[in-house]
Coordinates of C-alpha atoms in Angstrom, one line a residue:
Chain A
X111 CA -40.9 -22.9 -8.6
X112 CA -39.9 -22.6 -12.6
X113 CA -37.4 -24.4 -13.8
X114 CA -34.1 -22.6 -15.3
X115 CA -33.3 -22.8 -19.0
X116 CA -29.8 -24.4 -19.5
X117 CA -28.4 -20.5 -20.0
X118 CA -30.0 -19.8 -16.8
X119 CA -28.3 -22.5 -14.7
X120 CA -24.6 -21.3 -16.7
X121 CA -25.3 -17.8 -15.3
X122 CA -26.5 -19.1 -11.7
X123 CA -23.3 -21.2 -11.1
X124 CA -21.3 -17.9 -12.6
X125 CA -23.2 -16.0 -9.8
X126 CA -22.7 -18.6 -7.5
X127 CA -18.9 -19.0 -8.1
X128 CA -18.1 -15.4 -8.4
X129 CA -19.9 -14.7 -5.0
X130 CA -18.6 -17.8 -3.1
X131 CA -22.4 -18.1 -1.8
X132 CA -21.4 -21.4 -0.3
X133 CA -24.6 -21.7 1.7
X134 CA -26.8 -21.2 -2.1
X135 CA -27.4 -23.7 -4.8
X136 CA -26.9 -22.4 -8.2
X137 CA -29.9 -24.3 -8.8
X138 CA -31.9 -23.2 -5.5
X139 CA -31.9 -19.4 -7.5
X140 CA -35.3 -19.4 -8.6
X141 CA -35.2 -17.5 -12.1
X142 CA -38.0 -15.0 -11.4
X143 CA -36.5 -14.5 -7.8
X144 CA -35.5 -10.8 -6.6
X145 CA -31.4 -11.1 -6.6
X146 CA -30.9 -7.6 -4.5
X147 CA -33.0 -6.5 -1.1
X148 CA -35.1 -9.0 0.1
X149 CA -35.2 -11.8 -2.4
X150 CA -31.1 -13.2 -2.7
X151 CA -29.8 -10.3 -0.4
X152 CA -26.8 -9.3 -3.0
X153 CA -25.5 -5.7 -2.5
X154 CA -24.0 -3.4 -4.2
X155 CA -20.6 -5.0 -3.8
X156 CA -21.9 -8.1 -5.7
X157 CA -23.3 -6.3 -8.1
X158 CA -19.8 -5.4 -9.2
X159 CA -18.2 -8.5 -8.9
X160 CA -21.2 -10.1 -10.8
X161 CA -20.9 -7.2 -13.5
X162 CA -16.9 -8.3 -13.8
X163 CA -17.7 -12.1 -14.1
X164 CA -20.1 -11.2 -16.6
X165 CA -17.9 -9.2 -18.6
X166 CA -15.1 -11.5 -18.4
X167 CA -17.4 -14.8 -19.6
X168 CA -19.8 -13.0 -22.3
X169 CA -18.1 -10.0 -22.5
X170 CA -21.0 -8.0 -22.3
X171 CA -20.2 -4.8 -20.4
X172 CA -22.7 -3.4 -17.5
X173 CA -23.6 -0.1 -17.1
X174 CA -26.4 1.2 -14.5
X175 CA -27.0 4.6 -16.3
X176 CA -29.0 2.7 -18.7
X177 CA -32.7 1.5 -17.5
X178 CA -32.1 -1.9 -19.3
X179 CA -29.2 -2.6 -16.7
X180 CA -30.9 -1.9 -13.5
X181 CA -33.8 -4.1 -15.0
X182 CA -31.5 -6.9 -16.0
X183 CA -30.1 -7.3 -12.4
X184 CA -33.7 -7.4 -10.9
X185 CA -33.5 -11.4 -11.4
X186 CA -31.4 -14.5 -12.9
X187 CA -34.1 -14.4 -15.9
X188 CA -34.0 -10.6 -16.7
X189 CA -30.1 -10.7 -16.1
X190 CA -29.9 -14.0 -18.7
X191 CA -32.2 -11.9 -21.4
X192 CA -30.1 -8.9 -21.2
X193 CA -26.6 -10.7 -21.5
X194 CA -28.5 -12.7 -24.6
X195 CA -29.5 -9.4 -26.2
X196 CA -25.9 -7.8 -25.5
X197 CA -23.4 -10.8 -26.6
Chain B
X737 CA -17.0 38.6 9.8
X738 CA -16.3 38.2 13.4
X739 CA -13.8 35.5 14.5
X740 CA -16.5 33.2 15.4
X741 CA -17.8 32.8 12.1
X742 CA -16.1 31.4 8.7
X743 CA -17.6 31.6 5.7
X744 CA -20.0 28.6 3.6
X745 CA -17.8 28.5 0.8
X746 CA -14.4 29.7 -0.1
X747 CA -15.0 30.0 -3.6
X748 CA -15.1 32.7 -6.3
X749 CA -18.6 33.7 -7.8
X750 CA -18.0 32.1 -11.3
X751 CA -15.5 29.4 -10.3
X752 CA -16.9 25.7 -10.9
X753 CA -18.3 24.1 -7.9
X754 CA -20.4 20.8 -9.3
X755 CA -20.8 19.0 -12.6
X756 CA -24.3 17.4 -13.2
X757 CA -24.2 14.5 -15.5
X758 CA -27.8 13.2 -14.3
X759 CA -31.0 15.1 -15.4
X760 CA -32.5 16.2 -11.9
X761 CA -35.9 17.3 -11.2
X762 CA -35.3 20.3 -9.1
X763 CA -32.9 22.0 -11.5
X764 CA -35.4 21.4 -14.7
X765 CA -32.9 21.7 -18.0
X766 CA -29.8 23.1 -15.5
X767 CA -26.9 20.4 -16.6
X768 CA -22.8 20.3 -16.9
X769 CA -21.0 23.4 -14.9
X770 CA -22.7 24.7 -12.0
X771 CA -21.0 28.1 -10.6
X772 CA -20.4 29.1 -6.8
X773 CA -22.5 32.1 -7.5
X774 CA -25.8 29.6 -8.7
X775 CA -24.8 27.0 -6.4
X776 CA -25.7 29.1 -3.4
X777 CA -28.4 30.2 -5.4
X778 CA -30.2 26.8 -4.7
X779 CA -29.1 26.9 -1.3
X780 CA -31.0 29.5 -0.5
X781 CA -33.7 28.9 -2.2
X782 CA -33.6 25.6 0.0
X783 CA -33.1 26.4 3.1
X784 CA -36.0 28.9 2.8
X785 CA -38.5 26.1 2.1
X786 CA -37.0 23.8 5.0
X787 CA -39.4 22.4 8.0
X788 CA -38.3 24.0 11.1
X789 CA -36.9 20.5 13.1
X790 CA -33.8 20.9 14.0
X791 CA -32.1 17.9 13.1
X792 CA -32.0 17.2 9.2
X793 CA -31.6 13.1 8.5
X794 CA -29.7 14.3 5.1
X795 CA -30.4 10.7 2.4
X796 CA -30.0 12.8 -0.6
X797 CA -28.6 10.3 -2.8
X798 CA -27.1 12.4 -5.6
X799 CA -24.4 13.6 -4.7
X800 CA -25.4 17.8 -5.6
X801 CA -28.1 17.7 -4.6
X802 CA -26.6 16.7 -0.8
X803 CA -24.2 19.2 -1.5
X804 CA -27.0 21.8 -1.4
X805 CA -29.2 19.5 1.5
X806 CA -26.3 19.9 3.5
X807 CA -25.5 23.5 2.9
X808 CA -29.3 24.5 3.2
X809 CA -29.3 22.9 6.6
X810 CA -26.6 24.8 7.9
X811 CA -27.4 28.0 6.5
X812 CA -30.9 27.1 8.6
X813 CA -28.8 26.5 11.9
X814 CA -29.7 22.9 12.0
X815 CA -27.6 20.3 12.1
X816 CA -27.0 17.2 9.2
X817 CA -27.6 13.7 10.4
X818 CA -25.6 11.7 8.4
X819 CA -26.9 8.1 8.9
X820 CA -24.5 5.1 7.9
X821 CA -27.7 3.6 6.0
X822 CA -31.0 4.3 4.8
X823 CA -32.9 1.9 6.3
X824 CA -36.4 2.3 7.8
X825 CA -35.2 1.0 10.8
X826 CA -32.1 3.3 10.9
X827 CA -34.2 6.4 9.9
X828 CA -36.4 5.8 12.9
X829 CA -33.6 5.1 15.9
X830 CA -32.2 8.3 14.5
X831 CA -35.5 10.0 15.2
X832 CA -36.0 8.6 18.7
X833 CA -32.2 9.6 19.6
X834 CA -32.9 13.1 18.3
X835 CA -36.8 14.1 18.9
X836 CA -37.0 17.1 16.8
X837 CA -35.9 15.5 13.6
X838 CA -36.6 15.2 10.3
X839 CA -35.5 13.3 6.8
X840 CA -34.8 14.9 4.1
X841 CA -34.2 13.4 0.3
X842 CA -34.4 13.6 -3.3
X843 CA -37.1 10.9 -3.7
X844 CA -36.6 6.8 -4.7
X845 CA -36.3 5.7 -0.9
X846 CA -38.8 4.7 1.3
X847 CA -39.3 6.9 4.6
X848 CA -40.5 5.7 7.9
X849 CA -44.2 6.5 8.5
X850 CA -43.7 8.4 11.2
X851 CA -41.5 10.9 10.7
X852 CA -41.8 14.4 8.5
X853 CA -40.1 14.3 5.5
X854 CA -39.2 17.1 2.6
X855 CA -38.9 15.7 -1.1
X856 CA -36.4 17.8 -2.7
X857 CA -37.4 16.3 -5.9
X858 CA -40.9 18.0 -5.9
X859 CA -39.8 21.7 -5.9
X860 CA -37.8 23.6 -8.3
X861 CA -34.8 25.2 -7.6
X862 CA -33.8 27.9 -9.7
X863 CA -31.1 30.4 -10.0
X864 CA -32.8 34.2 -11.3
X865 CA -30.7 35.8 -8.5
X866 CA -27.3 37.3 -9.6
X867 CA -26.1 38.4 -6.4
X868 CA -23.3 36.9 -4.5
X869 CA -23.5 36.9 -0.6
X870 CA -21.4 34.1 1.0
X871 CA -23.5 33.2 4.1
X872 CA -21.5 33.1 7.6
X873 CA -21.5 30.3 9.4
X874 CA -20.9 30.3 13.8
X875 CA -17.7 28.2 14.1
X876 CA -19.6 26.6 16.7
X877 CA -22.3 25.5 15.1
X878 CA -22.6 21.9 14.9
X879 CA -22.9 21.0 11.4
X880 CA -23.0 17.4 11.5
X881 CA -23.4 14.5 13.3
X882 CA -21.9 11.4 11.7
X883 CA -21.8 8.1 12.6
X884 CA -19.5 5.2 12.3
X885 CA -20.2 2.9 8.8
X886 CA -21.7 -0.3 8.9
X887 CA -23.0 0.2 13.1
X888 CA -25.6 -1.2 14.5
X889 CA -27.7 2.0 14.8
X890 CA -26.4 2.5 18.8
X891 CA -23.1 3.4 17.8
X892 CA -20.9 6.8 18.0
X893 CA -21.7 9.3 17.4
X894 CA -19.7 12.1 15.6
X895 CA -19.9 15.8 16.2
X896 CA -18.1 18.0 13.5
X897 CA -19.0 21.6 14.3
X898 CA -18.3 23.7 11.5
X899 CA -14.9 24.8 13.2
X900 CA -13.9 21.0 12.8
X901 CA -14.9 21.0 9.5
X902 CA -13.4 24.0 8.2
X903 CA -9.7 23.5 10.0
X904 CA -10.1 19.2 8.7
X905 CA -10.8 20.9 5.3
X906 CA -7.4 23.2 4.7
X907 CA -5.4 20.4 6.3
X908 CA -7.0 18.3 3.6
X909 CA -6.5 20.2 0.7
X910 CA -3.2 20.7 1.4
X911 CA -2.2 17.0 1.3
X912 CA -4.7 15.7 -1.2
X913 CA -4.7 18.0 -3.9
X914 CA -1.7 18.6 -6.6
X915 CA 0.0 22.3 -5.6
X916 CA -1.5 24.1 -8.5
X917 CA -4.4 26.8 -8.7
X918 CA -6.5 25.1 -11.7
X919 CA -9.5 23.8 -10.6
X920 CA -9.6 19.9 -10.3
X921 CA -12.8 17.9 -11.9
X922 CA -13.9 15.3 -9.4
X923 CA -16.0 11.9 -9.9
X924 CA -16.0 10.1 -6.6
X925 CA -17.4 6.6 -6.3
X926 CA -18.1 6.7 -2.8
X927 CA -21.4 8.6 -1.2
X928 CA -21.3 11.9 0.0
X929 CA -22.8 10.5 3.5
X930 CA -19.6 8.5 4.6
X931 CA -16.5 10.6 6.1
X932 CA -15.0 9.4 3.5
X933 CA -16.9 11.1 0.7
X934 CA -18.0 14.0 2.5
X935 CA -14.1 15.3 3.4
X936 CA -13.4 14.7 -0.5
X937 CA -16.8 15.0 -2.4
X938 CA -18.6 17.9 -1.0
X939 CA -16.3 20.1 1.9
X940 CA -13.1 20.2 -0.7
X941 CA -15.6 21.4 -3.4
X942 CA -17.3 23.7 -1.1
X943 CA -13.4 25.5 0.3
X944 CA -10.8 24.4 -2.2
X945 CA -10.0 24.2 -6.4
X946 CA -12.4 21.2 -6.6
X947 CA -15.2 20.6 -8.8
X948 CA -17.5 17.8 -8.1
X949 CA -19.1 15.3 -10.2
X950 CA -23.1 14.7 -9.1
X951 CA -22.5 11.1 -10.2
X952 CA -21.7 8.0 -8.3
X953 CA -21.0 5.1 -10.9
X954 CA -20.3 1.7 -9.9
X955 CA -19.5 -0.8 -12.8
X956 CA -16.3 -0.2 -14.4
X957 CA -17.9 1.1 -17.7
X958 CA -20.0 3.5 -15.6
X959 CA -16.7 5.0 -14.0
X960 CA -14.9 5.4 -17.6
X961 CA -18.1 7.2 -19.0
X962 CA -18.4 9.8 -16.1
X963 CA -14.7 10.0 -16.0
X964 CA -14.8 10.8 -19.8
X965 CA -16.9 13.6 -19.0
X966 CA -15.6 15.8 -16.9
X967 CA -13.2 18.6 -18.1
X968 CA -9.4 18.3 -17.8
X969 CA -7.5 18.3 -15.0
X970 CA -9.5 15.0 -13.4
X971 CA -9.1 13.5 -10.5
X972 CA -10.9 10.2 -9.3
X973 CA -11.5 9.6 -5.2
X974 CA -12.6 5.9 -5.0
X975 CA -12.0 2.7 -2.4
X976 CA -9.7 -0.6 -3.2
X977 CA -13.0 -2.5 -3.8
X978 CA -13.6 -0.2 -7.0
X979 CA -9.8 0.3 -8.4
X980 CA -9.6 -3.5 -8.1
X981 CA -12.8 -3.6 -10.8
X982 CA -11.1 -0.6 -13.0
X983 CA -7.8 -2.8 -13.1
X984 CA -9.3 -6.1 -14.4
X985 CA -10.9 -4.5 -17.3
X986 CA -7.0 -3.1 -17.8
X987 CA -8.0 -1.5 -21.1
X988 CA -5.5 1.8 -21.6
X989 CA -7.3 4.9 -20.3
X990 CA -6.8 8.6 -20.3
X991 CA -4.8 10.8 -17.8
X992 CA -6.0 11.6 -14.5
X993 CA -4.7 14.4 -12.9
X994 CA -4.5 12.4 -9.3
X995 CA -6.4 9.4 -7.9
X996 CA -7.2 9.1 -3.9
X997 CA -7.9 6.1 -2.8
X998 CA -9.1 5.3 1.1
X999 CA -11.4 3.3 3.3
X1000 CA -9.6 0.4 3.4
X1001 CA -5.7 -0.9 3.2
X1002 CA -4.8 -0.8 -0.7
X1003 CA -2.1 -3.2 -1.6
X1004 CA 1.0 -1.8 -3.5
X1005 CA 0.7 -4.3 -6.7
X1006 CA -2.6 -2.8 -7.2
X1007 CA -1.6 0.4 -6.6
X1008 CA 1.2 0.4 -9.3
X1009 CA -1.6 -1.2 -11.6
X1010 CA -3.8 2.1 -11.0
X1011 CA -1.2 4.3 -11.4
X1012 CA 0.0 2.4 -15.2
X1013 CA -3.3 2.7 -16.2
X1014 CA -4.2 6.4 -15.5
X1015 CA -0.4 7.9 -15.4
X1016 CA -1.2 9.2 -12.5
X1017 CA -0.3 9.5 -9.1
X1018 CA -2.3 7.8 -6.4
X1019 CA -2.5 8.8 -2.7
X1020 CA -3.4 6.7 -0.1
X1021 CA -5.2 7.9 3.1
X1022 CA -5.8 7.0 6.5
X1023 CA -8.5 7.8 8.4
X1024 CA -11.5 7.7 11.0
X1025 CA -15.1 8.7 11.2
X1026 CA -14.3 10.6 14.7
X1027 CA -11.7 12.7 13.1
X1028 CA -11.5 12.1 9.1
X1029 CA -8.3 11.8 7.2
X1030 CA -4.9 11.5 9.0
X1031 CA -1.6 10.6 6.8
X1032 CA -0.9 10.2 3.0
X1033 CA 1.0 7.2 1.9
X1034 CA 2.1 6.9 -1.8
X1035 CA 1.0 3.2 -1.9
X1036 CA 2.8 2.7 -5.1
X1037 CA 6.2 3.9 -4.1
X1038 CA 6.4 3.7 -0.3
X1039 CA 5.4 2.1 2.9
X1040 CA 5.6 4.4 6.0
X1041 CA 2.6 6.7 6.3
X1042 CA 3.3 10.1 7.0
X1043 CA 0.5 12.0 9.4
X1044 CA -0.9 15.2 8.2
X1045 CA 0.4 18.4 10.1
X1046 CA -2.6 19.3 12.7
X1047 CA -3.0 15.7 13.9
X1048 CA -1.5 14.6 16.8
X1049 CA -0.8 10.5 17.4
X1050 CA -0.1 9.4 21.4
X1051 CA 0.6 6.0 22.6
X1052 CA -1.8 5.7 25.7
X1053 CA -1.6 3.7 28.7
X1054 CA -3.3 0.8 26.9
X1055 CA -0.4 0.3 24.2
X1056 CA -2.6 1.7 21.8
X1057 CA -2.4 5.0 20.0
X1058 CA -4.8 7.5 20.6
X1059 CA -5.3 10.4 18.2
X1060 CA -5.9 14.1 18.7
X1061 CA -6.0 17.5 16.8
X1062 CA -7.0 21.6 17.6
X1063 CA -9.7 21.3 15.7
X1064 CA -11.6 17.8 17.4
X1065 CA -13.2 17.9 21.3
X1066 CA -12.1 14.4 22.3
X1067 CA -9.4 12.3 21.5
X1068 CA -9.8 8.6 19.8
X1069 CA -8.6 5.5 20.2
X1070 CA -7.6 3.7 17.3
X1071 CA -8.5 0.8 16.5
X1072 CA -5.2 -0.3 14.6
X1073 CA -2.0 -1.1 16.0
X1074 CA 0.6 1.8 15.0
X1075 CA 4.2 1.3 14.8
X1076 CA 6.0 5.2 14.9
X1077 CA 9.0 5.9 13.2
X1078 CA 9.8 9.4 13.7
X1079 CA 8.3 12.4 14.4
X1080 CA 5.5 12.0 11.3
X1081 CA 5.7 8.8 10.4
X1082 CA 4.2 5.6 11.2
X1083 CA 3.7 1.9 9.7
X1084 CA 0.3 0.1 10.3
X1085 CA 1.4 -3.1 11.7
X1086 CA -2.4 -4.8 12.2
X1087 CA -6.0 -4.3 13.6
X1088 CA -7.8 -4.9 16.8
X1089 CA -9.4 -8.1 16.4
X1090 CA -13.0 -6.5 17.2
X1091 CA -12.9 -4.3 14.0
X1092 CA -13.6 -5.8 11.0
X1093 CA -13.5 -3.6 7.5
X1094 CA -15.5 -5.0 5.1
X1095 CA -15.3 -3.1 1.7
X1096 CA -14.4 0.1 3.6
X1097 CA -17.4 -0.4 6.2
X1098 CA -15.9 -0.7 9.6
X1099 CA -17.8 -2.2 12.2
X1100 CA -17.3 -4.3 15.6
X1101 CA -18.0 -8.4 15.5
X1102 CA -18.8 -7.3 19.3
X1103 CA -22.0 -5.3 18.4
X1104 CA -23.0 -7.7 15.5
X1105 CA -22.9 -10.5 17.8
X1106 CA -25.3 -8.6 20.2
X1107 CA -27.1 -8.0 17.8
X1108 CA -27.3 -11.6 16.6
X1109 CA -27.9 -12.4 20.3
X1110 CA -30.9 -10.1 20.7
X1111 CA -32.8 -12.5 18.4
X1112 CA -35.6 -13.9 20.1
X1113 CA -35.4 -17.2 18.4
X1114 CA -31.5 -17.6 19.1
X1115 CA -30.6 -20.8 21.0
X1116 CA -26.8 -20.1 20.7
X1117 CA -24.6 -18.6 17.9
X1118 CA -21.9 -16.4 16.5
X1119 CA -20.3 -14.4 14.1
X1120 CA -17.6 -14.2 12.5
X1121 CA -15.1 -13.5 10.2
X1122 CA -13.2 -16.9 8.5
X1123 CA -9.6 -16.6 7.0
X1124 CA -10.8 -16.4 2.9
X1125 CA -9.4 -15.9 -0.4
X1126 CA -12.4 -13.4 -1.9
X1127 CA -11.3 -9.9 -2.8
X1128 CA -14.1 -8.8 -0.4
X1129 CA -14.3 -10.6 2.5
X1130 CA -17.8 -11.9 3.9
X1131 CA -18.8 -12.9 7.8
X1132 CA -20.1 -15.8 8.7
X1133 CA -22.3 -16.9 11.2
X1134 CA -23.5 -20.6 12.9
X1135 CA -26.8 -20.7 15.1
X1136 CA -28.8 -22.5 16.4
X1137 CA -32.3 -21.6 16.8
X1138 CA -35.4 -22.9 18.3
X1139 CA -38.3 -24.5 16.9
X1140 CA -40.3 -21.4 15.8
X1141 CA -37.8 -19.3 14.6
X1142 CA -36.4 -19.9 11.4
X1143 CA -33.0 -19.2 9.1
X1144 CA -34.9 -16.7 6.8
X1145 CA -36.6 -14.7 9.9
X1146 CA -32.9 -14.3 11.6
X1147 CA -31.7 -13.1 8.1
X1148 CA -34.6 -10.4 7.8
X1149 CA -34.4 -9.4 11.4
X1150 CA -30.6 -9.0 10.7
X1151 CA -31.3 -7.0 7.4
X1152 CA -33.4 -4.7 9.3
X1153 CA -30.8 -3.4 11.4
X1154 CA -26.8 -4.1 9.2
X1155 CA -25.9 -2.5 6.4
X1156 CA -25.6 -5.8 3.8
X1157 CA -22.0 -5.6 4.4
X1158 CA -21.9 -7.2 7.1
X1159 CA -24.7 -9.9 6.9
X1160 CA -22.8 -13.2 7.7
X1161 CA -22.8 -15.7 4.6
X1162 CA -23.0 -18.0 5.1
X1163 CA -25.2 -18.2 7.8
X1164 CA -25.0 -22.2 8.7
X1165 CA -28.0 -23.6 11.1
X1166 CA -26.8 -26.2 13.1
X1167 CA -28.0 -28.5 16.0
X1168 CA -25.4 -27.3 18.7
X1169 CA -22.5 -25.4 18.3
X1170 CA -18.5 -27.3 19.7
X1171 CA -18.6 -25.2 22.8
X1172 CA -16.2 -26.1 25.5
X1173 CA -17.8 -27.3 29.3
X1174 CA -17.3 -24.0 30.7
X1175 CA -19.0 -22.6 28.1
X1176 CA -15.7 -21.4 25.9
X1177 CA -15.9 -21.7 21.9
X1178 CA -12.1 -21.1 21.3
X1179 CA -11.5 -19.6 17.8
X1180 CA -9.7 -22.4 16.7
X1181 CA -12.2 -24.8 17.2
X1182 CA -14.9 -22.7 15.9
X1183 CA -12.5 -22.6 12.6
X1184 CA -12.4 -26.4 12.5
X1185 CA -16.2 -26.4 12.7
X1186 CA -16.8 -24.4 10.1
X1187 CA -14.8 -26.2 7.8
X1188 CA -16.1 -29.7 8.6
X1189 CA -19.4 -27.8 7.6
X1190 CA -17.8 -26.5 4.6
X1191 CA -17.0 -29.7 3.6
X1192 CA -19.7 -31.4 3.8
X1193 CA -22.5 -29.3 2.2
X1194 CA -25.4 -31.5 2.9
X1195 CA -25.3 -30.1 6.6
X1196 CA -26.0 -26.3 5.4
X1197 CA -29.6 -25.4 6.1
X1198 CA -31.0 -23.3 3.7

């Protein structure tokens, strides 16, 4: 499994902490792992609740009518590249 | 017109019946306004091309081009399954519980093997045809079948004939839309599959001054943009779980004519905080898949609901109310316990403890646990739902399994058949769960459990 960068592991504890995913590790997310469907299993109502922690601690605003936003919440590595390139 | 039929739409030629925001395939370079006269254009066009099954399983995901999926499919005198999900698994109980069926989208989902399917997005619908002929529809004619949110795939189902439809529709306009002739621009955030979305989204567009937004955003942002979009007077049809996200951002927006809100009980701090933000008015509604929308509350301003004229609310011999109308067969238990005040108006004083509502998905802990018990690795275990502080709350589940099975199977096996909703997290392996020695696992103790588990993480099995 890769490791996660240190902005990785900030943005897996958000995750963690925003979804109370008591059973999940922040660390345990593997970076490259699929978040929604089969990988993590988020749904749409996490995806929400993720997009407001986001835009509370980077404020970096989501928006799924853009491409890059559906490609950023594909995993904890595309999501940590897009708040990167939005900040 | 005999008095059997009633027309598809009650609409003028010209008036504005959708609003595409999203460039779709079918309609090539069509975008913004779409009139009664061309909407029905592409229903015809539609319904022409259709297979001949009888039962459409209706997954169009944007919302106009449903509108005209549904529309096509009753114009063909077939009827619209509207499934609670669109999993494989659900598309293919559907098609064993109704042989002579079908699925029909607008392409990005994946269908089950087996069963014929019709692409909307690769033909062209176009609108050349300048005439204006409302198709009749029987009264009879059943319409749609929906079923309840969030089942289990074996759950209710729902007949609306068109009669029920069409009579749920007036009664509907006349409580959720502002007394004025101008025609309202809608952008709901809920699908136009769930009750929910289909009384608000596509019938009051179809028979009343309602123009509806193809979009469905999610993210705050999203909701502001396609809000921003849409001509004056606006109106916004959404659930707590997505009024909750518009608050926190709490950055002054533009007037909205009227904001409904349903799906699940909407608390009145929040309420007020919608209501500041848009200067608007927001409705609250009450409701059930078997019937559809019941009484108004103005969440920010009062606490009684008053019940819509046309719906009838009995206590039966069970303590519990049941409710009826003209326009419904059968009438329905609900599942909430109802205090009545006077002739129209009622407080909600708690739910059944089977029903659970999980961001405006109802479903029964009874059928999830049978469903958890039907595992074939399952030792022992149960589901359900812990007191919690989250905005949306989340079941959980303990089990204990046997040697072959393991946690991720149960969780696949589980995704195959609930909508995400309701998969229990977390779902917590253990070696025996505190039952009783008759068997019994008392609530309480299960509680305790669960904490002790909680508390010491080292025992969660990932």
């Amino acid at each position: 499994m890769t490791t996660q960068t240190l902005a990785e592991q900030k943005l897996a504890n958000i995750i963690v902490d925003a979804l109370n995913l008591e059973d999940i590790k922040p660390e345990d997310i593997a970076p490259e792992e699929q978040l929604f469907g089969d990988g993590l299993g988020l749904d749409s109502i996490d995806a929400l609740e993720i997009a407001l922690a986001i835009s509370q601690k980077y404020d970096v605003q989501m928006r799924a009518e853009e491409e890059n936003t559906r490609e950023a919440f594909t995993s904890l590595r595309n999501l940590c590249e897009f708040i990167k390139n939005n900040e | 017109m005999s008095s059997h039929d009633s027309p598809l739409i009650c609409r003028a030629a010209k008036d504005p019946i959708a609003h595409i925001n999203t460039k779709l395939a079918p309609l090539g370079e069509l975008n913004g306004t779409i009139s009664a006269q061309q909407f029905l254009c592409h229903v015809r066009q539609l319904a022409k091309q259709l297979p001949t099954q009888h039962y459409a399983i209706n997954l169009c995901d944007n919302r106009y081009l449903f509108m005209v999926a549904l529309c096509a499919v009753i114009v063909r005198q077939q009827t619209n399954l509207l499934a609670p999900n669109a999993h494989c698994a659900t598309q293919e109980k559907l098609n064993q519980r109704y042989k002579n069926s079908y699925v029909l989208h607008d392409g990005g989902i994946k269908t089950a093997d087996n069963i014929p399917q019709f692409d909307l997005s690769n033909i062209l619908l176009t609108n050349h045809s300048s005439d204006f002929d409302i198709p009749l529809v029987s009264l009879d004619h059943l319409a749609v079948i929906s079923f309840t949110s969030g089942s289990t795939g074996n759950s209710k189902s729902n007949h609306k004939t068109w009669h029920t439809l069409v009579t749920s529709t007036a009664i509907n306009q006349r409580y959720m839309l502002p007394n004025a002739d101008q025609t309202f621009y809608q952008l709901a955030t809920v699908p136009g599959q769930h009750m929910w979305g289909l009384e608000t989204s596509v019938l009051l567009a179809l028979r009343a001054n309602v123009c509806s937004s193809d979009t469905r955003p999610l993210y705050p942002y999203d909701v502001y943009q396609q809000l921003a979009a849409l001509p004056s007077p606006r109106m916004l049809v959404s659930t707590p779980v997505h009024l909750r996200a518009l608050v926190d951002k709490n950055t002054e927006q533009s007037k909205l004519d009227i904001i409904l809100c349903a799906t699940a009980p909407l608390n009145q701090a929040l309420a007020c905080d919608v209501e500041r933000l848009f200067s608007t008015e927001l409705r609250e509604i009450y409701g059930c898949s078997e019937i559809g929308s019941m009484a108004i509350k103005k969440t920010a301003q009062e606490e009684n609901w008053q019940r819509f004229a046309g719906i009838s609310f009995k206590h039966n011999e069970k303590s519990l109310i049941s409710a009826s109308a003209e326009h419904i067969t059968h009438s329905v238990e609900l599942n909430d316990q109802i205090e009545l005040l006077d002739q129209t108006h009622f407080k909600l004083t708690g739910r059944s403890s089977d029903t659970i509502n999980i961001a405006g998905k109802r479903g029964s802990l009874y059928e999830i646990n049978n469903l958890l018990l039907d595992f074939p690795g399952l030792l022992d275990g149960v589901v359900f739902l812990p007191p919690q502080k989250q905005r949306v709350p989340r079941l959980a589940a303990i089990v204990v399994l046997n040697n072959e099975a393991s946690r991720q199977q149960l969780v696949n096996y589980l995704r195959q058949y609930l909508d995400s909703a309701f998969i229990p997290r977390p779902l917590i392996e253990v070696e025996a769960l505190p039952r009783e020695k008759n068997g019994k696992l008392p609530q309480s103790q299960l509680l305790t459990f669960f904490e002790s588990l909680r508390k010491n993480p080292s025992s969660l099995v990932n």
